[in-house]
XYZ file of C-alpha atoms in Angstrom:
514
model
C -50.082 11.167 22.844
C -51.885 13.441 20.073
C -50.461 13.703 16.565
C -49.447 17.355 15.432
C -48.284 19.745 12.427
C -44.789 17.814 12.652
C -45.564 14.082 13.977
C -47.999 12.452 11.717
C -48.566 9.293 13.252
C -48.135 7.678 16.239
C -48.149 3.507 17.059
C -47.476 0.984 19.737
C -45.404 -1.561 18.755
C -43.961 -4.672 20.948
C -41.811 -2.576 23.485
C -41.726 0.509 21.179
C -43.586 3.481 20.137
C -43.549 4.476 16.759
C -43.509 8.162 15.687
C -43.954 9.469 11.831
C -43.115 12.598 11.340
C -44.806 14.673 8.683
C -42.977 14.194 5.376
C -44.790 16.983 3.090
C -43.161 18.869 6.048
C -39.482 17.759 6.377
C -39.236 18.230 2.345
C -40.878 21.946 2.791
C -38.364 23.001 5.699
C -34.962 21.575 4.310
C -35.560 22.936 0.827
C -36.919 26.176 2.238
C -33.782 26.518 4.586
C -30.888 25.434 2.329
C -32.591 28.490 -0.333
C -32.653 30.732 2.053
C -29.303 30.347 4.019
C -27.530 29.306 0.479
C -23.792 29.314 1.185
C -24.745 29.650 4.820
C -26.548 26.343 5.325
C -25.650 24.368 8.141
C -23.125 27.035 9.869
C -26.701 29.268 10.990
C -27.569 26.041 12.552
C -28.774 26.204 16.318
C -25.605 24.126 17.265
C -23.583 27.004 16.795
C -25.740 29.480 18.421
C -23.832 28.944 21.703
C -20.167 28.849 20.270
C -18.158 32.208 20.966
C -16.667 34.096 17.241
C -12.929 33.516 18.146
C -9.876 34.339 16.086
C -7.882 31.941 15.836
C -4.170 31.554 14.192
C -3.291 28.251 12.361
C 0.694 27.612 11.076
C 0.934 25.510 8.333
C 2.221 24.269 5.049
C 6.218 25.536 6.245
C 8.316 24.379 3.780
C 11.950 24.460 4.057
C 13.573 26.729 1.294
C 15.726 25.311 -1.162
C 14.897 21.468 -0.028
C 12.043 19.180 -1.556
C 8.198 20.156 -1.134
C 7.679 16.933 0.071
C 4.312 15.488 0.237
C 4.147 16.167 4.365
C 4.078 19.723 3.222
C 1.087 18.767 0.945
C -0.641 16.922 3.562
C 0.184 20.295 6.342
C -1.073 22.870 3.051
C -4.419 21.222 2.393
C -4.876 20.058 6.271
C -4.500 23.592 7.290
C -6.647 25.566 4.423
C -9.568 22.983 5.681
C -9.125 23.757 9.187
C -8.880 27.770 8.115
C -12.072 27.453 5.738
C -13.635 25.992 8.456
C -13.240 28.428 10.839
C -13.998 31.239 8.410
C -17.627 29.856 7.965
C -18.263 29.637 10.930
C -17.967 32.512 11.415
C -14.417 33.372 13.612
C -11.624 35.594 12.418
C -8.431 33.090 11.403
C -4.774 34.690 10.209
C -2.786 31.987 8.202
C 0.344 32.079 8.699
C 3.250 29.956 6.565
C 6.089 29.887 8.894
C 9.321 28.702 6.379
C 12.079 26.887 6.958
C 14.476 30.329 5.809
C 17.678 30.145 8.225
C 20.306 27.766 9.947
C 23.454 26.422 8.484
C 21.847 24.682 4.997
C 21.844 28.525 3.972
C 25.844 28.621 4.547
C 26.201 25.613 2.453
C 23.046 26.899 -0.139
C 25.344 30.379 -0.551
C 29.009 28.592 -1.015
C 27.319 26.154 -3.571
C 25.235 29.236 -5.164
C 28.958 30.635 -5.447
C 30.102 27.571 -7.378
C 27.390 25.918 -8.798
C 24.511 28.842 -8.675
C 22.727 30.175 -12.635
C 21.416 33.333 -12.277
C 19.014 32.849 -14.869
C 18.086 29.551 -13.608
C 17.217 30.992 -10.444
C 15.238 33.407 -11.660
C 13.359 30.653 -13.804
C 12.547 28.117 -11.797
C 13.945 28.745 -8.051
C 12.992 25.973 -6.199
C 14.472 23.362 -8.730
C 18.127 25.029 -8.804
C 18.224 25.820 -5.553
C 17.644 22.060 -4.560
C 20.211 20.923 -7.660
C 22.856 23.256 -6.404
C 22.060 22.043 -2.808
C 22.039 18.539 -3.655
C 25.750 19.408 -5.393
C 26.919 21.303 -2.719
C 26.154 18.220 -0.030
C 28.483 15.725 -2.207
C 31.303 17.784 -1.046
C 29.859 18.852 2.763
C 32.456 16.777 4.284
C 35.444 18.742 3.162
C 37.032 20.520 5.927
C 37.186 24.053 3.670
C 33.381 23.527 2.133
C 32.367 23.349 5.493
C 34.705 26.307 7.029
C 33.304 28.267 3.558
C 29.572 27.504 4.915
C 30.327 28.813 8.472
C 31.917 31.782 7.256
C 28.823 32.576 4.860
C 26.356 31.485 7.849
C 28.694 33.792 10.179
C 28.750 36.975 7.904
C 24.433 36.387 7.548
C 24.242 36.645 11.552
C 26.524 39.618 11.207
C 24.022 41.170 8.768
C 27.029 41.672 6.343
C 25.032 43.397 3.143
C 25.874 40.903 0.200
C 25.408 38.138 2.165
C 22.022 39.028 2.809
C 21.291 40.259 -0.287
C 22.058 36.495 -1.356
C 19.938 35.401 0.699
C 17.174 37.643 0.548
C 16.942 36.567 -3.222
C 17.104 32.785 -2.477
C 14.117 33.797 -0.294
C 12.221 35.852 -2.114
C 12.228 34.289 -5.309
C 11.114 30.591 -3.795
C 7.899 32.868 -1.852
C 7.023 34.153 -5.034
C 7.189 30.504 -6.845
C 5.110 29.165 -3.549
C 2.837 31.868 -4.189
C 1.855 30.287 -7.775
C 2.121 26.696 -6.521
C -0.260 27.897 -3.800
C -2.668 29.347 -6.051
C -2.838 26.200 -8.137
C -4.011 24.346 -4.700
C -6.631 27.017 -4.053
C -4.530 28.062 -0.847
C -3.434 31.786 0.454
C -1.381 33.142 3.616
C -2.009 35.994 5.182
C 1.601 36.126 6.543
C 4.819 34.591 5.260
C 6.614 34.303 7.997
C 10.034 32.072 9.084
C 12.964 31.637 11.546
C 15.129 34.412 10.084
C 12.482 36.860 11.183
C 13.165 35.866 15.070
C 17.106 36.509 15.187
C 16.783 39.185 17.699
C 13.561 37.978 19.601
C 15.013 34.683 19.811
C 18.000 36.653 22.328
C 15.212 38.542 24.265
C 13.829 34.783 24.967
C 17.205 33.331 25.878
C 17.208 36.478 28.610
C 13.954 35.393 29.865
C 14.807 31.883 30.196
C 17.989 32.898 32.385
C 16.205 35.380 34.322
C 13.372 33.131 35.293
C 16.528 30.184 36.638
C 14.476 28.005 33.700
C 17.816 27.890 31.873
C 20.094 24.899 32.889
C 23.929 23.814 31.517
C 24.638 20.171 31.492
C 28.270 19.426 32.403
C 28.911 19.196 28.725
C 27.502 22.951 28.098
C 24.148 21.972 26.776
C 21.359 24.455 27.656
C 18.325 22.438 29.029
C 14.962 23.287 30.332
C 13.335 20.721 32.989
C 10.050 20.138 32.510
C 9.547 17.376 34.776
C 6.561 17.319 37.296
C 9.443 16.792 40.514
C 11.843 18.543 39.131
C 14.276 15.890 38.810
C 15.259 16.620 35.402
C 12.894 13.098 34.027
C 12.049 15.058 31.149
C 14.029 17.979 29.587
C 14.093 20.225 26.540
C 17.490 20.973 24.773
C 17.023 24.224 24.035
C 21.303 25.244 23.186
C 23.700 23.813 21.794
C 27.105 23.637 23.917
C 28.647 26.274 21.517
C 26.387 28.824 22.515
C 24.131 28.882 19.404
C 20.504 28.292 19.774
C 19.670 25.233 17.732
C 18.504 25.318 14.006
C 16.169 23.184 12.122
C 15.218 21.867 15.444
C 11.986 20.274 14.674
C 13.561 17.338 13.481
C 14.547 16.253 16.534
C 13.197 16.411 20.128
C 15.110 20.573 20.577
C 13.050 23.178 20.960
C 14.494 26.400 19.304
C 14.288 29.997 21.048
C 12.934 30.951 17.360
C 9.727 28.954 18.193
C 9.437 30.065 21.418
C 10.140 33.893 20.126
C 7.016 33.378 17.287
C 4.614 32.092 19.756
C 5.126 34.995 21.941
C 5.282 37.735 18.942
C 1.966 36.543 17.238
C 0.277 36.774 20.885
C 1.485 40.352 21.397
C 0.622 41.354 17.661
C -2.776 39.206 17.121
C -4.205 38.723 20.483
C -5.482 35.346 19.590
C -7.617 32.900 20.731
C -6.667 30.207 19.936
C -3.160 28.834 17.760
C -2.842 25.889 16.005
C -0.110 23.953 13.966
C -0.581 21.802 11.499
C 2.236 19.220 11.092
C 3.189 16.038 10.824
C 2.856 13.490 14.021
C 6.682 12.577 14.288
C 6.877 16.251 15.883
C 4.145 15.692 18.581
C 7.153 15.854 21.450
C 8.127 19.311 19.541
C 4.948 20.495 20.424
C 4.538 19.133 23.787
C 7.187 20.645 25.180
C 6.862 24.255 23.527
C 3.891 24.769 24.942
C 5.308 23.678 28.159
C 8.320 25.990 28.131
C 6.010 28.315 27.116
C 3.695 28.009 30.152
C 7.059 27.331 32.748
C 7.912 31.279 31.385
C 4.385 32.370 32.761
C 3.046 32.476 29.152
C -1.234 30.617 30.181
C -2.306 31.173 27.102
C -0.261 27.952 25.933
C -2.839 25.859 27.155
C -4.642 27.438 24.189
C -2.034 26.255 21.619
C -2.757 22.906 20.162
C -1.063 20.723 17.612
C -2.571 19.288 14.715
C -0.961 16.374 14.119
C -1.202 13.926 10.615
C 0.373 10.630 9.581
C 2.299 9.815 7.124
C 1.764 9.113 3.329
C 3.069 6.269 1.310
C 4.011 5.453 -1.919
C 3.215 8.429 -3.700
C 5.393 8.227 -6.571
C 5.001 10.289 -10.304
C 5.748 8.255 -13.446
C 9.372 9.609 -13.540
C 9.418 8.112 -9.928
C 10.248 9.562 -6.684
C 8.280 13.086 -5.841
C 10.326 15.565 -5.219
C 8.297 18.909 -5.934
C 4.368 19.613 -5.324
C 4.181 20.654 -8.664
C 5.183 17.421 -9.794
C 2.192 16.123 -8.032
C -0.329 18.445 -9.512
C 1.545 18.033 -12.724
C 0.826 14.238 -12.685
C -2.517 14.143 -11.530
C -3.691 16.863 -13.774
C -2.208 14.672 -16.776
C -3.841 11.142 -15.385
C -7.358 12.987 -15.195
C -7.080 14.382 -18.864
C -5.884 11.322 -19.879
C -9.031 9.728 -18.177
C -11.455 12.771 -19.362
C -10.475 12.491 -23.495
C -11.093 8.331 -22.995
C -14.605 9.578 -22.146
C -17.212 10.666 -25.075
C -18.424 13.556 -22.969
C -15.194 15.573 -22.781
C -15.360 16.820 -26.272
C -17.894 19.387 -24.824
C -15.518 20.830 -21.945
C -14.419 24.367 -22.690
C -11.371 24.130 -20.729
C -10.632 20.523 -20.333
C -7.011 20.908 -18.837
C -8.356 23.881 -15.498
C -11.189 21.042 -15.297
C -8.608 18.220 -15.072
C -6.953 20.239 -12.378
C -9.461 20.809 -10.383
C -10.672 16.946 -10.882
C -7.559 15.534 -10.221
C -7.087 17.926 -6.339
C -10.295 16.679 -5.362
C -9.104 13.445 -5.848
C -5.697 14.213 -3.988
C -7.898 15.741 -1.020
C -10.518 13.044 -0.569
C -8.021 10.129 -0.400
C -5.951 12.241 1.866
C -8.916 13.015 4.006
C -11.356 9.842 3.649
C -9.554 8.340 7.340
C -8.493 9.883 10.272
C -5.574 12.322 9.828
C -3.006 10.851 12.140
C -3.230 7.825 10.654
C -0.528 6.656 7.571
C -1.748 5.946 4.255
C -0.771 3.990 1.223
C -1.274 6.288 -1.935
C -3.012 4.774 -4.697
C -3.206 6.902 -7.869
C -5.539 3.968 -9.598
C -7.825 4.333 -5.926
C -7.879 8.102 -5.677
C -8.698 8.943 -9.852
C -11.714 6.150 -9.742
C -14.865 8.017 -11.320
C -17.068 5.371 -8.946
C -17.295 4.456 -5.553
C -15.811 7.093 -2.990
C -13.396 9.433 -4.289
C -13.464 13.330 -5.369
C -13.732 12.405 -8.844
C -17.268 10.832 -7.969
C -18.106 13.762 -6.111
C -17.281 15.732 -8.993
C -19.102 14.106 -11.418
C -22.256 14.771 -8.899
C -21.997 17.635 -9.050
C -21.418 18.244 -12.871
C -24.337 15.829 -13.662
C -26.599 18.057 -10.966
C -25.375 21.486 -12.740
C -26.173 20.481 -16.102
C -29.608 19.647 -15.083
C -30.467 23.058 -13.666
C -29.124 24.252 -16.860
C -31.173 22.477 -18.726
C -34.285 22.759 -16.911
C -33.889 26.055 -14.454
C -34.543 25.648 -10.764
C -37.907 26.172 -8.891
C -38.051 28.316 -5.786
C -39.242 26.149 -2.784
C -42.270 28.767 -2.410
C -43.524 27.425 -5.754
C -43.072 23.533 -5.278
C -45.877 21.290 -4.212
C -43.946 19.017 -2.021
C -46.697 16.081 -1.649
C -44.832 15.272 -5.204
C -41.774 14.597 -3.049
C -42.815 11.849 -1.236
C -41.043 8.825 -3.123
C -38.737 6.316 -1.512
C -35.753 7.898 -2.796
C -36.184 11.018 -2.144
C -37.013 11.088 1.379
C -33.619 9.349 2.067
C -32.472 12.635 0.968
C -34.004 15.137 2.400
C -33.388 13.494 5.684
C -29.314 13.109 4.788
C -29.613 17.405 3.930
C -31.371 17.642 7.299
C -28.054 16.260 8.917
C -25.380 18.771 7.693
C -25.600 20.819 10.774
C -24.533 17.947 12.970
C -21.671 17.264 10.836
C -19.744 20.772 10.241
C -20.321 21.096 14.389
C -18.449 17.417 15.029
C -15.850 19.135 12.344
C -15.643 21.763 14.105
C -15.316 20.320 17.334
C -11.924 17.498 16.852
C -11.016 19.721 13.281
C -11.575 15.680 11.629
C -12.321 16.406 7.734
C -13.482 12.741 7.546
C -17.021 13.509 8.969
C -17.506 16.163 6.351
C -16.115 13.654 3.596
C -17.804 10.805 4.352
C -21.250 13.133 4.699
C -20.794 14.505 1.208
C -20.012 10.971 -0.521
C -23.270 9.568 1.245
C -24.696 12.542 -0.146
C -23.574 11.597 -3.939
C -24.905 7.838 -3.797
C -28.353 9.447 -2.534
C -28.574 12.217 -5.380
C -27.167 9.426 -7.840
C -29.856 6.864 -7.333
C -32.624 9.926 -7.420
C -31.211 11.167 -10.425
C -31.762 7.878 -11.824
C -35.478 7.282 -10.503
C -36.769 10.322 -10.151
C -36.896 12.022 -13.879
C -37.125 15.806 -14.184
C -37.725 15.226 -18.217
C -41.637 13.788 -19.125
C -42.691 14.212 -15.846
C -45.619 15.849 -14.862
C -44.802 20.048 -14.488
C -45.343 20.166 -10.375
C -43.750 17.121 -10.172
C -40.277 18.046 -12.471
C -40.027 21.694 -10.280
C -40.363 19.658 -6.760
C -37.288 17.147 -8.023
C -35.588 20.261 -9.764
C -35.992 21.390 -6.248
C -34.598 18.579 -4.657
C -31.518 18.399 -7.140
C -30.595 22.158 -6.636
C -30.350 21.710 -2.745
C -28.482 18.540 -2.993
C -25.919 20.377 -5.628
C -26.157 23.610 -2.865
C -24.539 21.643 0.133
C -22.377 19.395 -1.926
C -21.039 22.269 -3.743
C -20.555 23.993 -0.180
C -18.750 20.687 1.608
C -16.749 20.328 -0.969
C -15.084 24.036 -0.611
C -14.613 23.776 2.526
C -12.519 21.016 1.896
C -10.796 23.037 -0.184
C -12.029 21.643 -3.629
C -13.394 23.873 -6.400
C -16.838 21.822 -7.814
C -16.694 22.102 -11.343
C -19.871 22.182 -13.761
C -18.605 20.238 -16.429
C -17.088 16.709 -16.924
């Protein structure tokens, strides 16, 4: 075995064979690639040089309108912008899609307790909150035998299309997207479509046809529409897809139904987006949902359901504001926006920050979004503000602080092109380890990229910190030699590069100051 340009050295040991590779070399190539490919690093990789540009359609975040944005929304929102990120830098073409929770009975009951409870100017204010007071009201008194005849008569007359009725309704709707929209932007997050069962009224008839047509469509002797779905056909496993009444069921994700409204969207997106690929993003309780939509969907001669896949996430724990329970996203971003200041002004280096309350924000969702993605997502969590808004050890406010700390050193000292850098000054026990950890992003956006796991990319960057941290601390750019301060300069700036990209994908915004 001769040595060459990349291995150095070669010895026998005891059993083994020993191979150096040529350091001056590895520091020369990473820096020289992350320059060059900047925001691109990692995703031009050879690993992807194989994988097909796809478009893909991912459905998530889906609130229901006029209930609580409960923190299973948050998880869907921030699990779904990863996924979408993702996919963008890698190059495929991805339409998000927030499909909302805008029809069934609740808006019956919403419009009779709008009638008796409902503020105009409240609604216009802050929608979402007086929508879910009046609803909360509204449900004290859903028992009543004329509440409830009220509610089917206001449900009956929006089926009918009758004009004030929908025009109700239409405000109720439009007013929460537009409050969404600004809670949204606060998380970083955008939709290309807002989308949501009352758009499928008609479709949702066509698919009800198709079902009979094909004999897929079976009544129980109580009147229940079924669908079999069992392997002998021995009705083992079914799908309620109708309620004995006649009307296709509501707010079925909840429980083990599968609505024709579901089966109408996965049908219209495929006829107006030719996808490749569709995922949802939800939480695991509706796995069965899933399971059997795509089935249904494949039983009506639909294939491309084996291309449909279901993102599923556990649950989160414990997540409770000062004032207790959550009941709105905002309240989270509220709280953890005021915890952070809090933290930031019992620092002495805060003083300095020209907006310290957009830094706190932006602080304080990175922590939200590395506790939430440190473990695998279908697995539960117990929330820990204390854990997540930790400046050490692994959380997004250490990740943060990397990257502020990094920032403020090419500000204070510029950054060297690679070109110019002698890299024998790179050669010191800590900053070898990393090089070698830059040299490994590739691997982990393409195991990302193949099980849509944010941990890999998580756990990557934090490794990434503790490396940069200790060579920030041993390797001084100020009073060191001039080569030596540009190499480390070097060093820092591609560290500070692939953090700063990790993190938004992830969906975190670094900051520069702290």
């Amino acid at each position: 075995l001769k040595c060459d340009s990349v291995v150095s050295e070669i010895s026998a040991g005891p059993g083994t064979v020993n191979f150096t590779i040529n350091r001056e070399l590895l520091a020369k190539t990473v820096l020289q690639q992350v320059w060059k490919d900047g925001s691109e690093y990692g995703v031009k990789s050879e690993l992807f040089s194989t994988v097909p540009r796809q478009k893909a359609v991912i459905e998530f975040s889906s609130p229901n309108i006029a209930k609580k944005f409960h923190i299973g929304h948050l998880r869907s929102t921030i699990v779904g912008n990863f996924i979408a990120n993702l996919k963008v830098a890698l190059g495929h073409e991805v339409v998000r899609i927030n499909y909302l929770g805008d029809w069934g009975m609740q808006f019956g009951l919403l419009g009779v307790g709008f009638q008796s409870f409902g503020n105009k100017e409240k609604l216009k204010s802050s929608p979402l909150q007086h929508l879910f007071e009046v609803y909360v009201q509204i449900n004290k008194a859903a028992e009543d035998e004329n509440i409830k005849r009220l509610a089917k008569d206001f449900f009956r007359k929006l089926e009918e299309h009758d004009e004030q009725t929908l025009s109700i309704w239409k405000q109720f709707r439009d007013l929460s997207i537009e409050e969404y929209i600004r809670i949204y932007k606060r998380l970083g997050v955008h939709f290309d479509e807002y989308s949501g069962e009352s758009f499928y009224q008609e479709k949702a008839q066509e698919v009800l046809k198709m079902l009979e047509d094909k004999g897929l469509l079976q009544k129980t002797i109580k009147g229940t529409g079924i669908v079999d779905l069992s392997e002998k056909k021995d009705l083992s496993t079914v799908s309620t897809v109708m309620r004995s009444d006649g009307t296709s069921l509501y707010i079925t994700r909840q429980f083990l139904v599968i609505s024709f409204r579901d089966l109408a969207a996965a049908i219209d997106r495929m006829n107006k987006h030719s996808w490749d690929t569709m995922i949802y993003v939800t939480d695991k309780s509706q796995s069965n949902h899933f399971q059997h939509l795509f089935q249904i969907l494949k039983l009506m001669g639909y294939d491309w359901a084996e291309r449909c896949q279901h993102v599923s996430f556990g649950l989160v724990q414990g997540m409770k504001t000062r004032r207790g329970e959550v009941i709105f996203l905002e309240d989270v971003l509220n709280e953890v926006r005021s915890r952070m200041l809090q933290n930031m002004t019992s620092t002495k280096t805060t003083k300095e920050i020209q907006d310290p309350v957009e830094t706190a924000e932006k602080v304080g969702l990175a922590a939200l979004i590395i506790q939430d993605f440190r473990g695998l997502l279908s697995s539960d969590y117990q929330f820990s503000w204390d854990r997540a808004l930790q400046s050490r050890g692994d959380t997004g406010v250490f990740l943060q602080y990397t990257h502020a700390r990094l920032h403020s050193l090419e500000q204070m000292h510029g950054n060297a092109e690679p070109t110019d850098v002698n890299v024998a000054c790179l050669q010191d026990p800590d900053a070898i380890p990393v090089l070698q950890h830059l040299l490994r992003y590739d691997e982990v956006l393409y195991r990302s990229s193949q099980d849509l796991q944010p941990k890999h990319i998580v756990s990557y960057l934090l490794t990434l910190s503790h490396l940069a941290a200790v060579a920030h601390k041993t390797l001084p750019v100020k009073g060191s030699a001039p080569d030596v301060a540009q190499a480390r300069l070097c060093l820092f700036h591609a560290a500070r590069s692939v953090l700063a990209n990790g993190m938004k994908l992830l969906g975190i915004t670094p900051v520069t100051q702290m």
